[in-house]
Amino acid sequence: MTFPSIQMNNGEVFSGEKIGELTEFIIKKFSEENLSRDEAIHILTTTSEIIGEYAIVRLSD
């Protein structure tokens, strides 16, 4: 998958290569979990509501 790089509101550039890599990873995971389209959309919407653009995503202990 090829995506253009984008400039975020905080001034950083998010590379198109990384966007494609992560998009493929997420779609593959949804496929492995046998999610329907509606289930996948629900997960993406819920995730979007939880993560703010300026947040640093970290695994909690």
N, CA, C and O atoms as a DFTB+ gen file, in Angstrom:
244 C
 N C O
     1  1       0.840      -1.169       0.000
     2  2       0.000       0.000       0.000
     3  2       0.888       1.236       0.000
     4  3       1.871       1.313       0.736
     5  1       0.532       2.178      -0.821
     6  2       1.304       3.406      -0.916
     7  2       0.446       4.587      -0.462
     8  3      -0.666       4.790      -0.949
     9  1       0.979       5.345       0.463
    10  2       0.288       6.513       0.990
    11  2       1.241       7.700       0.961
    12  3       2.452       7.525       1.094
    13  1       0.710       8.899       0.791
    14  2       1.578      10.080       0.865
    15  2       1.927      10.384       2.314
    16  3       1.162      10.065       3.223
    17  1       3.073      10.997       2.526
    18  2       3.424      11.483       3.856
    19  2       2.519      12.665       4.167
    20  3       2.103      13.392       3.265
    21  1       2.214      12.853       5.456
    22  2       1.368      13.981       5.844
    23  2       2.023      14.755       6.979
    24  3       2.743      14.189       7.801
    25  1       1.763      16.052       7.011
    26  2       2.251      16.878       8.100
    27  2       1.154      16.945       9.157
    28  3       0.017      17.321       8.870
    29  1       1.512      16.574      10.379
    30  2       0.567      16.556      11.477
    31  2       0.385      17.976      12.019
    32  3       1.181      18.866      11.719
    33  1      -0.656      18.181      12.810
    34  2      -0.924      19.494      13.399
    35  2       0.204      19.969      14.311
    36  3       0.375      21.170      14.519
    37  1       0.980      19.014      14.859
    38  2       2.082      19.389      15.743
    39  2       3.367      19.690      14.964
    40  3       4.412      19.932      15.566
    41  1       3.294      19.675      13.630
    42  2       4.440      20.021      12.793
    43  2       5.278      18.845      12.336
    44  3       6.080      18.989      11.414
    45  1       5.117      17.693      12.953
    46  2       5.892      16.520      12.557
    47  2       5.332      15.935      11.266
    48  3       4.151      16.096      10.959
    49  1       6.198      15.251      10.512
    50  2       5.787      14.601       9.273
    51  2       5.658      13.105       9.536
    52  3       6.583      12.463      10.033
    53  1       4.485      12.563       9.192
    54  2       4.217      11.130       9.338
    55  2       4.435      10.503       7.972
    56  3       3.709      10.806       7.025
    57  1       5.429       9.632       7.863
    58  2       5.827       9.107       6.555
    59  2       4.760       8.199       5.957
    60  3       4.134       7.400       6.654
    61  1       4.570       8.341       4.661
    62  2       3.629       7.507       3.933
    63  2       3.997       6.040       4.021
    64  3       3.121       5.177       4.062
    65  1       5.292       5.753       4.051
    66  2       5.756       4.371       4.165
    67  2       5.286       3.760       5.483
    68  3       4.814       2.623       5.511
    69  1       5.415       4.514       6.570
    70  2       4.997       4.031       7.885
    71  2       3.479       3.883       7.944
    72  3       2.973       2.933       8.542
    73  1       2.750       4.813       7.331
    74  2       1.288       4.726       7.285
    75  2       0.870       3.427       6.589
    76  3       0.004       2.704       7.081
    77  1       1.483       3.140       5.458
    78  2       1.179       1.909       4.726
    79  2       1.508       0.664       5.521
    80  3       0.729      -0.289       5.549
    81  1       2.663       0.672       6.168
    82  2       3.104      -0.470       6.971
    83  2       2.106      -0.752       8.102
    84  3       1.708      -1.896       8.319
    85  1       1.715       0.293       8.807
    86  2       0.792       0.119       9.931
    87  2      -0.617      -0.252       9.461
    88  3      -1.306      -1.038      10.111
    89  1      -1.039       0.314       8.332
    90  2      -2.349      -0.026       7.781
    91  2      -2.405      -1.501       7.416
    92  3      -3.377      -2.183       7.740
    93  1      -1.382      -1.994       6.750
    94  2      -1.326      -3.416       6.397
    95  2      -1.317      -4.289       7.643
    96  3      -1.977      -5.328       7.673
    97  1      -0.571      -3.881       8.682
    98  2      -0.507      -4.636       9.927
    99  2      -1.891      -4.743      10.566
   100  3      -2.304      -5.820      10.998
   101  1      -2.601      -3.618      10.620
   102  2      -3.926      -3.592      11.244
   103  2      -4.916      -4.446      10.451
   104  3      -5.673      -5.217      11.041
   105  1      -4.917      -4.319       9.130
   106  2      -5.831      -5.110       8.301
   107  2      -5.526      -6.597       8.447
   108  3      -6.444      -7.414       8.522
   109  1      -4.246      -6.953       8.487
   110  2      -3.866      -8.359       8.662
   111  2      -4.373      -8.876      10.002
   112  3      -4.891      -9.990      10.080
   113  1      -4.230      -8.078      11.056
   114  2      -4.698      -8.495      12.385
   115  2      -6.206      -8.681      12.388
   116  3      -6.708      -9.662      12.938
   117  1      -6.940      -7.744      11.775
   118  2      -8.394      -7.883      11.692
   119  2      -8.763      -9.173      10.954
   120  3      -9.698      -9.871      11.346
   121  1      -8.029      -9.481       9.894
   122  2      -8.273     -10.697       9.122
   123  2      -8.015     -11.941       9.967
   124  3      -8.807     -12.884       9.952
   125  1      -6.902     -11.939      10.705
   126  2      -6.573     -13.075      11.579
   127  2      -7.655     -13.299      12.635
   128  3      -7.911     -14.434      13.037
   129  1      -8.284     -12.219      13.079
   130  2      -9.336     -12.298      14.100
   131  2     -10.713     -12.574      13.493
   132  3     -11.706     -12.671      14.213
   133  1     -10.765     -12.699      12.151
   134  2     -12.009     -12.954      11.429
   135  2     -13.094     -11.920      11.744
   136  3     -14.265     -12.264      11.904
   137  1     -12.688     -10.652      11.831
   138  2     -13.644      -9.594      12.117
   139  2     -14.451      -9.238      10.874
   140  3     -13.936      -9.259       9.757
   141  1     -15.700      -8.917      11.081
   142  2     -16.520      -8.388       9.993
   143  2     -16.118      -6.931       9.773
   144  3     -15.401      -6.343      10.582
   145  1     -16.591      -6.363       8.671
   146  2     -16.320      -4.954       8.394
   147  2     -16.853      -4.087       9.521
   148  3     -16.160      -3.182       9.986
   149  1     -18.079      -4.351       9.968
   150  2     -18.686      -3.549      11.030
   151  2     -17.900      -3.655      12.342
   152  3     -17.745      -2.665      13.056
   153  1     -17.409      -4.846      12.653
   154  2     -16.601      -5.026      13.868
   155  2     -15.297      -4.244      13.766
   156  3     -14.876      -3.591      14.721
   157  1     -14.663      -4.316      12.597
   158  2     -13.411      -3.591      12.392
   159  2     -13.622      -2.084      12.511
   160  3     -12.813      -1.391      13.129
   161  1     -14.710      -1.571      11.918
   162  2     -15.020      -0.142      12.009
   163  2     -15.246       0.254      13.458
   164  3     -14.804       1.321      13.884
   165  1     -15.929      -0.592      14.220
   166  2     -16.174      -0.294      15.634
   167  2     -14.849      -0.183      16.395
   168  3     -14.665       0.737      17.192
   169  1     -13.934      -1.113      16.149
   170  2     -12.621      -1.082      16.809
   171  2     -11.873       0.191      16.434
   172  3     -11.302       0.849      17.304
   173  1     -11.868       0.548      15.147
   174  2     -11.167       1.759      14.701
   175  2     -11.786       3.020      15.303
   176  3     -11.068       3.935      15.704
   177  1     -13.106       3.067      15.366
   178  2     -13.787       4.232      15.940
   179  2     -13.481       4.357      17.425
   180  3     -13.179       5.448      17.909
   181  1     -13.558       3.252      18.145
   182  2     -13.264       3.254      19.575
   183  2     -11.827       3.672      19.829
   184  3     -11.559       4.460      20.735
   185  1     -10.903       3.149      19.035
   186  2      -9.493       3.498      19.178
   187  2      -9.278       4.983      18.915
   188  3      -8.537       5.644      19.642
   189  1      -9.920       5.504      17.884
   190  2      -9.799       6.919      17.544
   191  2     -10.297       7.807      18.677
   192  3      -9.722       8.863      18.941
   193  1     -11.357       7.386      19.340
   194  2     -11.901       8.163      20.452
   195  2     -10.964       8.186      21.649
   196  3     -10.955       9.152      22.412
   197  1     -10.181       7.142      21.817
   198  2      -9.311       7.016      22.986
   199  2      -7.971       7.719      22.789
   200  3      -7.432       8.302      23.729
   201  1      -7.435       7.667      21.576
   202  2      -6.093       8.198      21.322
   203  2      -6.186       9.601      20.730
   204  3      -6.818       9.801      19.693
   205  1      -5.566      10.555      21.378
   206  2      -5.494      11.910      20.829
   207  2      -4.256      12.044      19.955
   208  3      -3.278      11.320      20.144
   209  1      -4.294      12.949      19.018
   210  2      -3.163      13.117      18.098
   211  2      -1.866      13.451      18.831
   212  3      -0.786      13.055      18.391
   213  1      -1.963      14.173      19.940
   214  2      -0.750      14.577      20.646
   215  2      -0.323      13.598      21.719
   216  3       0.695      13.816      22.375
   217  1      -1.062      12.540      21.913
   218  2      -0.712      11.537      22.911
   219  2       0.429      10.670      22.407
   220  3       0.573      10.450      21.205
   221  1       1.224      10.190      23.323
   222  2       2.247       9.198      23.009
   223  2       1.651       7.854      23.389
   224  3       1.243       7.660      24.535
   225  1       1.595       6.924      22.443
   226  2       0.993       5.621      22.691
   227  2       2.040       4.753      23.374
   228  3       3.131       4.534      22.847
   229  1       1.684       4.261      24.560
   230  2       2.588       3.391      25.321
   231  2       1.805       2.220      25.889
   232  3       0.628       2.348      26.223
   233  1       2.462       1.094      25.991
   234  2       1.879      -0.090      26.610
   235  2       1.943       0.087      28.110
   236  3       3.022       0.304      28.661
   237  1       0.811       0.000      28.778
   238  2       0.806       0.133      30.233
   239  2       1.102      -1.218      30.876
   240  3       0.812      -2.272      30.311
   241  1       1.674      -1.159      32.046
   242  2       2.012      -2.408      32.775
   243  2       0.826      -2.996      33.462
   244  3       0.940      -4.036      34.111
